[in-house]
mmCIF file of C-alpha atoms (C1' of nucleotides) in Angstrom:
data_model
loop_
_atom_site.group_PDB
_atom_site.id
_atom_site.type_symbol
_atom_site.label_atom_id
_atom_site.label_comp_id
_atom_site.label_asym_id
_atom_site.label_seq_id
_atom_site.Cartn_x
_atom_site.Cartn_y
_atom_site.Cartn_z
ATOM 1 C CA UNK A 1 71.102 131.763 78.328
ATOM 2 C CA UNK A 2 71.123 130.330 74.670
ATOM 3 C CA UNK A 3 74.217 130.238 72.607
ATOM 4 C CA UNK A 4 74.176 131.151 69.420
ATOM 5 C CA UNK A 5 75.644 127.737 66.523
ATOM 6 C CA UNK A 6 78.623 129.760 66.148
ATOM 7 C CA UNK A 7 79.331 128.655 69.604
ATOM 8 C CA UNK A 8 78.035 125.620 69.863
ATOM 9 C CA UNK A 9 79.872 124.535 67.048
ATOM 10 C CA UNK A 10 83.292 125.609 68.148
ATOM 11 C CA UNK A 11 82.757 123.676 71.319
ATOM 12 C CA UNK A 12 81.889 120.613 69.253
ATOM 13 C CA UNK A 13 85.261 121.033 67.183
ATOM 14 C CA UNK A 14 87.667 121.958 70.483
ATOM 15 C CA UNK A 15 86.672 118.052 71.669
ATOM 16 C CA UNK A 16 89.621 115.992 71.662
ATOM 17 C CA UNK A 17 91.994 118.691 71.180
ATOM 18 C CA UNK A 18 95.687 117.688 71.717
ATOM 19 C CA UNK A 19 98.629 119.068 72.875
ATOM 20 C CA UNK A 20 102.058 118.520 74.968
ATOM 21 C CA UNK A 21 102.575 119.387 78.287
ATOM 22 C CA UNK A 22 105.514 118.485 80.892
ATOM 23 C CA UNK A 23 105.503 116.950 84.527
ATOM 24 C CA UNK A 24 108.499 117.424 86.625
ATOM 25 C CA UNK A 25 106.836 117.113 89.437
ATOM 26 C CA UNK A 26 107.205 113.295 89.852
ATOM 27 C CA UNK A 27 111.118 113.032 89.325
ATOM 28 C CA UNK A 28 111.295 115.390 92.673
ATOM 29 C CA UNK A 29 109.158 113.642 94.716
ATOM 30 C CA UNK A 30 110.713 110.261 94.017
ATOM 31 C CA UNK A 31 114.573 112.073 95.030
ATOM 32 C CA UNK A 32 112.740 113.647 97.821
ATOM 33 C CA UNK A 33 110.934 110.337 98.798
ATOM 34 C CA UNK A 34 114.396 108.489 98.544
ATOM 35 C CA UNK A 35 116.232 110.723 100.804
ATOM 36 C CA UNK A 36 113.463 110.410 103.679
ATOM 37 C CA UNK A 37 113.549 106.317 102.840
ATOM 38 C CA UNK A 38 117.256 105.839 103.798
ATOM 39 C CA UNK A 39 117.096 108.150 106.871
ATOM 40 C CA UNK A 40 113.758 105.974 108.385
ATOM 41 C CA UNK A 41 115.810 102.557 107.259
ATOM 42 C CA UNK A 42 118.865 103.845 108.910
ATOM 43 C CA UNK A 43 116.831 104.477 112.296
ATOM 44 C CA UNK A 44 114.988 101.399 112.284
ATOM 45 C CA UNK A 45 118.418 99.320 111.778
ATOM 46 C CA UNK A 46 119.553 100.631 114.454
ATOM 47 C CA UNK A 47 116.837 100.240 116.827
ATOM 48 C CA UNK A 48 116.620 96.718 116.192
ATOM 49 C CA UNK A 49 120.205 95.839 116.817
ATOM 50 C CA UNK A 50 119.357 97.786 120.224
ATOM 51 C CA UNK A 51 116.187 95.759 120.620
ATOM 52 C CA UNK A 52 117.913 92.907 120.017
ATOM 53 C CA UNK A 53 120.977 92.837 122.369
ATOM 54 C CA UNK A 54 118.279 93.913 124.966
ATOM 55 C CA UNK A 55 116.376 90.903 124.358
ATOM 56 C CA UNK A 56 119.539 88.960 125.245
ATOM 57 C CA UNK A 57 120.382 90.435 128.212
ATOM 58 C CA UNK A 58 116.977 89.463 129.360
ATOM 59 C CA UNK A 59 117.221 85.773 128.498
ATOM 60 C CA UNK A 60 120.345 85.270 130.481
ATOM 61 C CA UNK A 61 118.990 86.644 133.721
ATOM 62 C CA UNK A 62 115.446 84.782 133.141
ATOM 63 C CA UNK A 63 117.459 81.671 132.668
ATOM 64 C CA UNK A 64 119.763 82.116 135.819
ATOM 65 C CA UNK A 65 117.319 82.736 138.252
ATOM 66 C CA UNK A 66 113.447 81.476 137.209
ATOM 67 C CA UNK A 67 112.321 77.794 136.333
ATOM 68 C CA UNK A 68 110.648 77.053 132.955
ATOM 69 C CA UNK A 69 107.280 77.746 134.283
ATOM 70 C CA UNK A 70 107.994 81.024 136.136
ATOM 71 C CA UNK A 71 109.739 81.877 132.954
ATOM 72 C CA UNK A 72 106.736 81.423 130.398
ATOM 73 C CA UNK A 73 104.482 83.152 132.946
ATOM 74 C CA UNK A 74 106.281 86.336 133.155
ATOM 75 C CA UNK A 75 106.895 86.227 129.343
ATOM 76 C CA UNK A 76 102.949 85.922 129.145
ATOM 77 C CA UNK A 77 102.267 88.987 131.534
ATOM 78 C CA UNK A 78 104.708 90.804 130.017
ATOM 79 C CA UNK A 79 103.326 90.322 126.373
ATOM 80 C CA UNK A 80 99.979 91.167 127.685
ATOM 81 C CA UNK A 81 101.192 94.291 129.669
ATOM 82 C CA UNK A 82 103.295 95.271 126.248
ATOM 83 C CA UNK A 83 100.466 94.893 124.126
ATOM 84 C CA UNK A 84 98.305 97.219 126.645
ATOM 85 C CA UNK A 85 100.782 99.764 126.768
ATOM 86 C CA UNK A 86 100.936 99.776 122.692
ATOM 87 C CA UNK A 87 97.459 100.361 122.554
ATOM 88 C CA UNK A 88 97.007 103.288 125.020
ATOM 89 C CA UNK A 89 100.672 104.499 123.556
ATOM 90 C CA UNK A 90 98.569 104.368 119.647
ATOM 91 C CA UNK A 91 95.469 105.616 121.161
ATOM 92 C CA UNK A 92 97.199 108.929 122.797
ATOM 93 C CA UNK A 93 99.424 109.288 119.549
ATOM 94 C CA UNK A 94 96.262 109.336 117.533
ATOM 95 C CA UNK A 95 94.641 112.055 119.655
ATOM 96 C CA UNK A 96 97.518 114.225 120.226
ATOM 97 C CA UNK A 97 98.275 114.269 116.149
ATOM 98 C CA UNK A 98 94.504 115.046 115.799
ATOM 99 C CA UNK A 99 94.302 118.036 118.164
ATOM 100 C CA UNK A 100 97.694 119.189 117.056
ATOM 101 C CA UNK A 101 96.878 119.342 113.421
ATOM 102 C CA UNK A 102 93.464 120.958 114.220
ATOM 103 C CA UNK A 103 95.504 123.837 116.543
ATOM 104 C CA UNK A 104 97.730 124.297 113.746
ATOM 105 C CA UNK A 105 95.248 124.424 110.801
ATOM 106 C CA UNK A 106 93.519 126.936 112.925
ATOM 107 C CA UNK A 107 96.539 129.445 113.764
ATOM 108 C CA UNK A 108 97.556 128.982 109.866
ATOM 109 C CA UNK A 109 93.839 130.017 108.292
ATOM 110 C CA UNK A 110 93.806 132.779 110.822
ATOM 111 C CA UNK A 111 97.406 133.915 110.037
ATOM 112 C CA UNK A 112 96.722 134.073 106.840
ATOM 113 C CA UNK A 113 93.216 135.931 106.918
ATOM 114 C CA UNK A 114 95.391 138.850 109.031
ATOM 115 C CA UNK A 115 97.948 138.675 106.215
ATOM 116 C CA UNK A 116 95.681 138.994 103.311
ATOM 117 C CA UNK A 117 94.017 141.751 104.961
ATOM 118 C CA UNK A 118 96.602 143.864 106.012
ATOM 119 C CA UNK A 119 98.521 143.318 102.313
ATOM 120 C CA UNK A 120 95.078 144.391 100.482
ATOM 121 C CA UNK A 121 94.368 147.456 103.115
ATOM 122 C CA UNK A 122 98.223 148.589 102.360
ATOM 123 C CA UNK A 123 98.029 147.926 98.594
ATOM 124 C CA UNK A 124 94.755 149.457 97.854
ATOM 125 C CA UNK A 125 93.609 151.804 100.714
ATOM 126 C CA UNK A 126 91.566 154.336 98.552
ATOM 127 C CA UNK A 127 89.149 151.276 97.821
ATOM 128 C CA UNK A 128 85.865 150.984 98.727
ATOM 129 C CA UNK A 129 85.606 147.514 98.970
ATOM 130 C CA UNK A 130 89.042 146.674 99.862
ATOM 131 C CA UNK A 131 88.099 144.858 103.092
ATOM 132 C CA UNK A 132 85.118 142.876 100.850
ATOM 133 C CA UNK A 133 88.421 142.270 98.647
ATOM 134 C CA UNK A 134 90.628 140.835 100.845
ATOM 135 C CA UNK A 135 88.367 139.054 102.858
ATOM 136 C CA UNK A 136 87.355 137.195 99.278
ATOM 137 C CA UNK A 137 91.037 136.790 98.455
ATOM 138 C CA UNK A 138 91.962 135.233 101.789
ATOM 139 C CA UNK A 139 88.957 132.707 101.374
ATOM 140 C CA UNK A 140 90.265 132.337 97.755
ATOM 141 C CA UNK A 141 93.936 131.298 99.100
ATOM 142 C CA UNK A 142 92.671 129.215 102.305
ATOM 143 C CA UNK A 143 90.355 127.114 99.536
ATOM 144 C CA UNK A 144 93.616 126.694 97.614
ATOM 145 C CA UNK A 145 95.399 125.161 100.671
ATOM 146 C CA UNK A 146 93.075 122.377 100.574
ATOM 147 C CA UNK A 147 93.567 121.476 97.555
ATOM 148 C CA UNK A 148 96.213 117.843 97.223
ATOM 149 C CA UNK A 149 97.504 115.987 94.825
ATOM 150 C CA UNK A 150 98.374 112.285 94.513
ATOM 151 C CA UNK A 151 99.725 110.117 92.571
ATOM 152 C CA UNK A 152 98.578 106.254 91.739
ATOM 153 C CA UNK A 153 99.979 103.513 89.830
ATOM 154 C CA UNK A 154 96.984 102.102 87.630
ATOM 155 C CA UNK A 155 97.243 99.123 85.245
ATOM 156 C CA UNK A 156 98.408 100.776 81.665
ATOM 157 C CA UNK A 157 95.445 98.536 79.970
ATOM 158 C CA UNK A 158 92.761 99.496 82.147
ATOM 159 C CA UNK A 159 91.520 102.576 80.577
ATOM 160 C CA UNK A 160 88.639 103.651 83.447
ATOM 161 C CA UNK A 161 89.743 106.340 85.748
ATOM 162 C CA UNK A 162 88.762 104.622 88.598
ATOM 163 C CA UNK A 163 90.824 105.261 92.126
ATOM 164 C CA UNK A 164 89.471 103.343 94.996
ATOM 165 C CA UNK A 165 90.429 105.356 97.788
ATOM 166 C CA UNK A 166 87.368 104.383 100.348
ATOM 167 C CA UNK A 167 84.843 107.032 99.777
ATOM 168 C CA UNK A 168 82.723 107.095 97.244
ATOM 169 C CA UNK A 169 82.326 109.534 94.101
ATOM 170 C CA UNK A 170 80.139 109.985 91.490
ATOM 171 C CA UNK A 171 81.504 111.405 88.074
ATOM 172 C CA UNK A 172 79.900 114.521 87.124
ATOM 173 C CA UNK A 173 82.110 115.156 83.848
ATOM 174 C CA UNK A 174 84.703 114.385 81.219
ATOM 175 C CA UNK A 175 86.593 116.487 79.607
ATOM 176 C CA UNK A 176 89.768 116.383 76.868
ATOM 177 C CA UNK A 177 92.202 118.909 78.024
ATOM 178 C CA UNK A 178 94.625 121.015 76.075
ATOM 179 C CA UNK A 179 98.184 119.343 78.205
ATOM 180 C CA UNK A 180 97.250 116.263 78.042
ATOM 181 C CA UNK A 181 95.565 113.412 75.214
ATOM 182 C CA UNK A 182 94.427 111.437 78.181
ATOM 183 C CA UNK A 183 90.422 112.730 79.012
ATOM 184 C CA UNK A 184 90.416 113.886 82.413
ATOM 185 C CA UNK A 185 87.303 112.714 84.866
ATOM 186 C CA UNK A 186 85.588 114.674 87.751
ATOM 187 C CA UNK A 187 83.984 113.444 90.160
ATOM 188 C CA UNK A 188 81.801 114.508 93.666
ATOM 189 C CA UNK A 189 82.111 112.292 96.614
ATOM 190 C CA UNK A 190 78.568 110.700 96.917
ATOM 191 C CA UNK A 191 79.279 109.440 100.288
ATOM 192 C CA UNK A 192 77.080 112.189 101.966
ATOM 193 C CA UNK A 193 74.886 114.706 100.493
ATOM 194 C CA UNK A 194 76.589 117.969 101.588
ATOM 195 C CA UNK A 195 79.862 116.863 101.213
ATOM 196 C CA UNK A 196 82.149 119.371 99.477
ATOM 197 C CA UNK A 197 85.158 117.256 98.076
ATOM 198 C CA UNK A 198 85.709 116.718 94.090
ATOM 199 C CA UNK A 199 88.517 114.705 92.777
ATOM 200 C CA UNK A 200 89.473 115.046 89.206
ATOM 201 C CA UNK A 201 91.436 112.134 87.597
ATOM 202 C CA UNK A 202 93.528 112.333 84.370
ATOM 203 C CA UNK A 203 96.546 110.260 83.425
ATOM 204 C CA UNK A 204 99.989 111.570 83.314
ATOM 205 C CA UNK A 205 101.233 112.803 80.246
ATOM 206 C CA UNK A 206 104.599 111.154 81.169
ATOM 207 C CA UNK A 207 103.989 108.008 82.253
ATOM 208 C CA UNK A 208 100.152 106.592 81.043
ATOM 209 C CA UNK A 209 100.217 104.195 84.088
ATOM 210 C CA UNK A 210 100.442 107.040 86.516
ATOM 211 C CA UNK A 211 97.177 108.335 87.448
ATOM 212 C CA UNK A 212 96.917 112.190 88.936
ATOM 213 C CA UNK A 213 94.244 112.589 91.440
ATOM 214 C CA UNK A 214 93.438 116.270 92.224
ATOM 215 C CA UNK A 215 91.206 116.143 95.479
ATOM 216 C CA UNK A 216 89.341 119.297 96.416
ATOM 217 C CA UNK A 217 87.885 120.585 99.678
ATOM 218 C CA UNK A 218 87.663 118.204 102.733
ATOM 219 C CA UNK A 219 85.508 115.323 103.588
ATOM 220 C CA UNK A 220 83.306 116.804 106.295
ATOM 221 C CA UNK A 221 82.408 112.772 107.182
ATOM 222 C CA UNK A 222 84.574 110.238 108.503
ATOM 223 C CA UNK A 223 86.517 107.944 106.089
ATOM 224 C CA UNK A 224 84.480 105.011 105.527
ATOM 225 C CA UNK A 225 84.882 101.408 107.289
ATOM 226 C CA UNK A 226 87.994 102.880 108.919
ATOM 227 C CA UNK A 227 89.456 101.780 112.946
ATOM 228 C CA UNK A 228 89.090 104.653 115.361
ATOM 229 C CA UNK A 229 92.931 105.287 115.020
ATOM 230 C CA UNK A 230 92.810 105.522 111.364
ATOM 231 C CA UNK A 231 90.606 108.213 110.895
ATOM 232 C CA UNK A 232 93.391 110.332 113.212
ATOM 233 C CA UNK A 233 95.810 110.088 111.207
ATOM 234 C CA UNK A 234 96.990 112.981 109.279
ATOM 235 C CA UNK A 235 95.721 112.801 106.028
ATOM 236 C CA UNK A 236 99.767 112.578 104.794
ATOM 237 C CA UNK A 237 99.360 109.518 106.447
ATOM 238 C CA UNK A 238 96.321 108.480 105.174
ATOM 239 C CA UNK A 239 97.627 109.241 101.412
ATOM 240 C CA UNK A 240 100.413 107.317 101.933
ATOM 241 C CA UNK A 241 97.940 104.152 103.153
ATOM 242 C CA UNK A 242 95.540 104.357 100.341
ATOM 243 C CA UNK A 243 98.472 105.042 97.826
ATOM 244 C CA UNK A 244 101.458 103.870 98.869
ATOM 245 C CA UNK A 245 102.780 106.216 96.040
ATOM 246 C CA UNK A 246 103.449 109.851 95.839
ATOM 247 C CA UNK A 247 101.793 112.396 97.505
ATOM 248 C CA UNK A 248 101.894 116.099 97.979
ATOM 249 C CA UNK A 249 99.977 118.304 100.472
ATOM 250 C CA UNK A 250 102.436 121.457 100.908
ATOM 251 C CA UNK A 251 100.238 123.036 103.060
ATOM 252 C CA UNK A 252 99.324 119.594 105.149
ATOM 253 C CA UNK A 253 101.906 120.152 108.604
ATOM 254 C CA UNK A 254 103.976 117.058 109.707
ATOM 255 C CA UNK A 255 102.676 115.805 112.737
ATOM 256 C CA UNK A 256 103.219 112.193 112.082
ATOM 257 C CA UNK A 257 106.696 112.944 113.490
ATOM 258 C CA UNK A 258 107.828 110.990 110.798
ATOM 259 C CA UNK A 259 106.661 106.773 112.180
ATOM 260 C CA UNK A 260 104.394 106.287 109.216
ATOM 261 C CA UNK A 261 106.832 104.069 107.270
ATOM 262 C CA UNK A 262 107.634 100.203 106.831
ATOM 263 C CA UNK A 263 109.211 98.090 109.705
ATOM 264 C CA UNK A 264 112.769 97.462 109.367
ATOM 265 C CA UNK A 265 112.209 93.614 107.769
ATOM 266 C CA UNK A 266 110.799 95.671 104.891
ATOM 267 C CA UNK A 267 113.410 98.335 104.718
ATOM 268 C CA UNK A 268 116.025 96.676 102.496
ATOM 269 C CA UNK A 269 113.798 97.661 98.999
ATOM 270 C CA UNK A 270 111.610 100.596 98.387
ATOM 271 C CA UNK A 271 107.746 100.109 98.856
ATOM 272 C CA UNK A 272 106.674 100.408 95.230
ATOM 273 C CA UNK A 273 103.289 100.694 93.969
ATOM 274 C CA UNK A 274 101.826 97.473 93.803
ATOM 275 C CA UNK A 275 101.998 97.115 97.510
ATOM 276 C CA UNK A 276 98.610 96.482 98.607
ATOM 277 C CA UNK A 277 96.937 98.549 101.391
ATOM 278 C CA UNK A 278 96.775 95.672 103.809
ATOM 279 C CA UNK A 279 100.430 94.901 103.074
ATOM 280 C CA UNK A 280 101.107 98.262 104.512
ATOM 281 C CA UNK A 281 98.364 98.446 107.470
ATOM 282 C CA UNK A 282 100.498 95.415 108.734
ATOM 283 C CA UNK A 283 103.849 96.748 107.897
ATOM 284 C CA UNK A 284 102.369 100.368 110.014
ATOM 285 C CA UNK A 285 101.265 98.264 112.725
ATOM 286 C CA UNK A 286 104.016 96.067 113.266
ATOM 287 C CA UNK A 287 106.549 99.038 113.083
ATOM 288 C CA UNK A 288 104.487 101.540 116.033
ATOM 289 C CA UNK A 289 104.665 98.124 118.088
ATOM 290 C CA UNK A 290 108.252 97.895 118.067
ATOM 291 C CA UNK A 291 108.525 101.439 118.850
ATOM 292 C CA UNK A 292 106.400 101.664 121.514
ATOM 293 C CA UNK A 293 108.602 98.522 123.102
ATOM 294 C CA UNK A 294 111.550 101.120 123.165
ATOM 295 C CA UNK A 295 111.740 102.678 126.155
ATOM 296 C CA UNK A 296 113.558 105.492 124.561
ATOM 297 C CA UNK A 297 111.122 106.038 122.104
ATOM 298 C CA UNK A 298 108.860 106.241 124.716
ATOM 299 C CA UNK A 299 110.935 109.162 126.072
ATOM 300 C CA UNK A 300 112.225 110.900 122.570
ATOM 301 C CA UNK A 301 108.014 110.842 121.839
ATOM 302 C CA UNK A 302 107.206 112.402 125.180
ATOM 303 C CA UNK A 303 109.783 115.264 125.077
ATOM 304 C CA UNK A 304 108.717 115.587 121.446
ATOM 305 C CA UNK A 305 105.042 115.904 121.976
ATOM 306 C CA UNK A 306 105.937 118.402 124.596
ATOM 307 C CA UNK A 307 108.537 120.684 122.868
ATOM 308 C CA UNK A 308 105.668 120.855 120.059
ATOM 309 C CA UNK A 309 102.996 122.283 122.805
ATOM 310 C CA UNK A 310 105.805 124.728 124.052
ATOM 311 C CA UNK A 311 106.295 125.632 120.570
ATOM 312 C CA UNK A 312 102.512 125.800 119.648
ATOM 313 C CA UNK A 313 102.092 128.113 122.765
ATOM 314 C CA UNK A 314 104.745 130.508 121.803
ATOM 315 C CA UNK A 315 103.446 131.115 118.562
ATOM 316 C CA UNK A 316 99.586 131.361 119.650
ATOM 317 C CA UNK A 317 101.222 133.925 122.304
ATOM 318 C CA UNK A 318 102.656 136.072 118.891
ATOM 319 C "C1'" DC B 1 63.784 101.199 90.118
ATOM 320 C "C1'" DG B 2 67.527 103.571 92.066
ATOM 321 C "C1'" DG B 3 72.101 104.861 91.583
ATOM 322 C "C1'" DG B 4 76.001 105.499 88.642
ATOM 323 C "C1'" DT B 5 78.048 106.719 83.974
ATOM 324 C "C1'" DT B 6 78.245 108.985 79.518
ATOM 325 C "C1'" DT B 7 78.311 112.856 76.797
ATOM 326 C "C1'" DG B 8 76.579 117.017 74.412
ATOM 327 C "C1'" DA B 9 75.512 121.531 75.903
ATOM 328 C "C1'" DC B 10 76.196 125.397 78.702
ATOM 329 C "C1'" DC B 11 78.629 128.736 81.877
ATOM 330 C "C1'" DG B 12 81.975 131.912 83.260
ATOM 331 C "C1'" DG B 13 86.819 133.406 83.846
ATOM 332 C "C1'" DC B 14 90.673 135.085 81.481
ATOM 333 C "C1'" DG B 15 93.768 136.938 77.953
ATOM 334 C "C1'" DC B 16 94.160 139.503 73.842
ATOM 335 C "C1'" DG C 1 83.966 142.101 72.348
ATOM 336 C "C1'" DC C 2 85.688 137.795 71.057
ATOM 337 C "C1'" DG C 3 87.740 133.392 71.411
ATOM 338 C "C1'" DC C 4 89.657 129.835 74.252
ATOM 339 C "C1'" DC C 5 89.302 126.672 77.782
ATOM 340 C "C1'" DG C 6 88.274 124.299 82.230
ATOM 341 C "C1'" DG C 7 84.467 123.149 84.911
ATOM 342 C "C1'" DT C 8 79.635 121.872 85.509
ATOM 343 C "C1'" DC C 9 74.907 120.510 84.255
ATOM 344 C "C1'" DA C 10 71.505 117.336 82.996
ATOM 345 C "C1'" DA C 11 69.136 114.124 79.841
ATOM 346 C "C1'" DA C 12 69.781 109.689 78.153
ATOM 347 C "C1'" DC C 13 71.499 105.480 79.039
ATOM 348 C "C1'" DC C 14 73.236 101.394 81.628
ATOM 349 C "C1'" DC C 15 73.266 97.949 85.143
ATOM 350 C "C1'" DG C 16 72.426 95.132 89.189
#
DNA sequence: CGGGTTTGACCGGCGC
DNA sequence: GCGCCGGTCAAACCCG
């Protein structure tokens, strides 16, 4: 199709067109964020003043009854048995949340189908295409639901619109947009050639060190250069690695049953920003160990894990 | 030379 | 039908 100069003209002139625009979303999340902060730091305290007088306990009977040797040997087979029992305890975590979140994705795209269908067919019956309709609609809404946003602190002098996130994109466009001065970038994951996800990237209008990354569709690869256990993580989880900032995935179900936060050493301040990923890997990793050294986490998870199946069979019953 | 970026042009949805 | 605007295309360019 050719466009007359009229046209072609106008979109010359609308380049770099400003205007104002407002963002409350990131005063919520940061009350909302705070809120869930205290709660984890109050549970963590108090698991290591359990762990602790445990520990002491211990000592005292070791120190009664075995010699030095006997003592460092058990202390040995019990790290090693600990350690074992951590991995399988990550390993079976990492599975369940993955075929849990894929159940649940499932019954929520199908619910949703029936929903849209049923509203449309009510709405519209006389309509010839109504099914073709809602059918389009429902596709429409389930595309929507994969649709995330997150947040990520970028230096204020650095003007590229760069977010290292492990895959990798190629940028397809710029554009000025009317909300906001700052241009806003898209880009198409280049990682594999059918790959569906886009990302676009724009500054906030708020606060110019606060990039907004809009991600698109799902990665159907796995995340690049990633452990096993890692790529099973809900992707809430895997925002909140990449980012450690803000993130928001209404539609993303909480399966992490809430253990994707800092150990207790690191509880007294807020993780801000500049916390590098492998800051937080370690922080992740250390935490899970000292849960899966509680017995009764061991227990709380087990009776967890299976009041979710009970729940997850009633409602695939309905 | 291949892969990524830049940027002007084009497309299509939506509101009036 | 027209204008506005976000999203995408693709040629030119850049870089290792």
């Amino acid at each position: 199709m050719v466009r007359n100069g009229e046209k072609q003209r106008r979109d010359r002139r609308r380049r770099g067109v400003v205007g104002n625009g407002g963002d409350a979303y990131q005063q919520g999340r940061e009350m909302q964020e705070g809120r869930r902060w205290r709660k984890v730091r109050e549970v963590a305290e108090g698991q290591k003043m359990r762990e602790s007088s445990r520990t002491q306990l211990n000592i005292m009977d070791v120190e009664q009854n075995m010699s030095l040797e006997e003592k460092v040997q058990t202390l040995e087979s019990e790290i090693q048995r600990l350690y074992k029992e951590n991995e399988n305890l990550s390993f079976s975590l990492g599975v369940i949340n993955n075929n849990y979140r894929s159940l649940l994705q499932a019954c929520l795209q199908e619910k949703q189908i029936q929903e849209t269908s049923r509203a449309a067919a009510s709405t519209s019956p006389k309509s010839g295409s109504s099914e073709e309709y809602s059918n389009k609609r429902a596709q429409n809404e389930v595309a929507k639901a994969k649709v995330s946003r997150v947040l990520k602190r970028a230096d204020p002098g650095d003007l590229s619109l760069v977010v290292k996130d492990g895959f990798h994109w190629r940028k397809y466009g710029q554009k000025i947009t009317k909300d906001n001065p700052s241009p806003r970038a898209y880009f198409k994951c280049s990682m594999f050639p059918d790959c569906p996800v886009k990302k676009k990237v724009q500054r906030s209008v708020e606060d110019k060190s606060i990039l907004v990354v809009t991600y698109e569709g799902e990665h159907n690869h796995a995340v690049p250069g990633a452990p096993n256990f890692s790529i099973m993580v809900d992707s809430a989880t895997t925002n909140y690695l990449n980012s450690s900032s803000s993130t928001v995935n209404p539609f993303q179900p909480d399966t992490n049953l809430g253990l994707a936060f800092p150990p207790a050493h690191e509880s007294s301040r807020r993780p801000n920003c500049h916390d590098s990923m492998e800051d937080n890997n370690n922080g992740i990793e250390e935490y899970v160990a000292s849960l899966t050294r509680d017995r009764n986490f061991t227990a709380a998870l087990a009776a967890s894990v299976a009041r979710s199946l009970v729940t997850l069979s009633h409602s695939t019953q309905m």
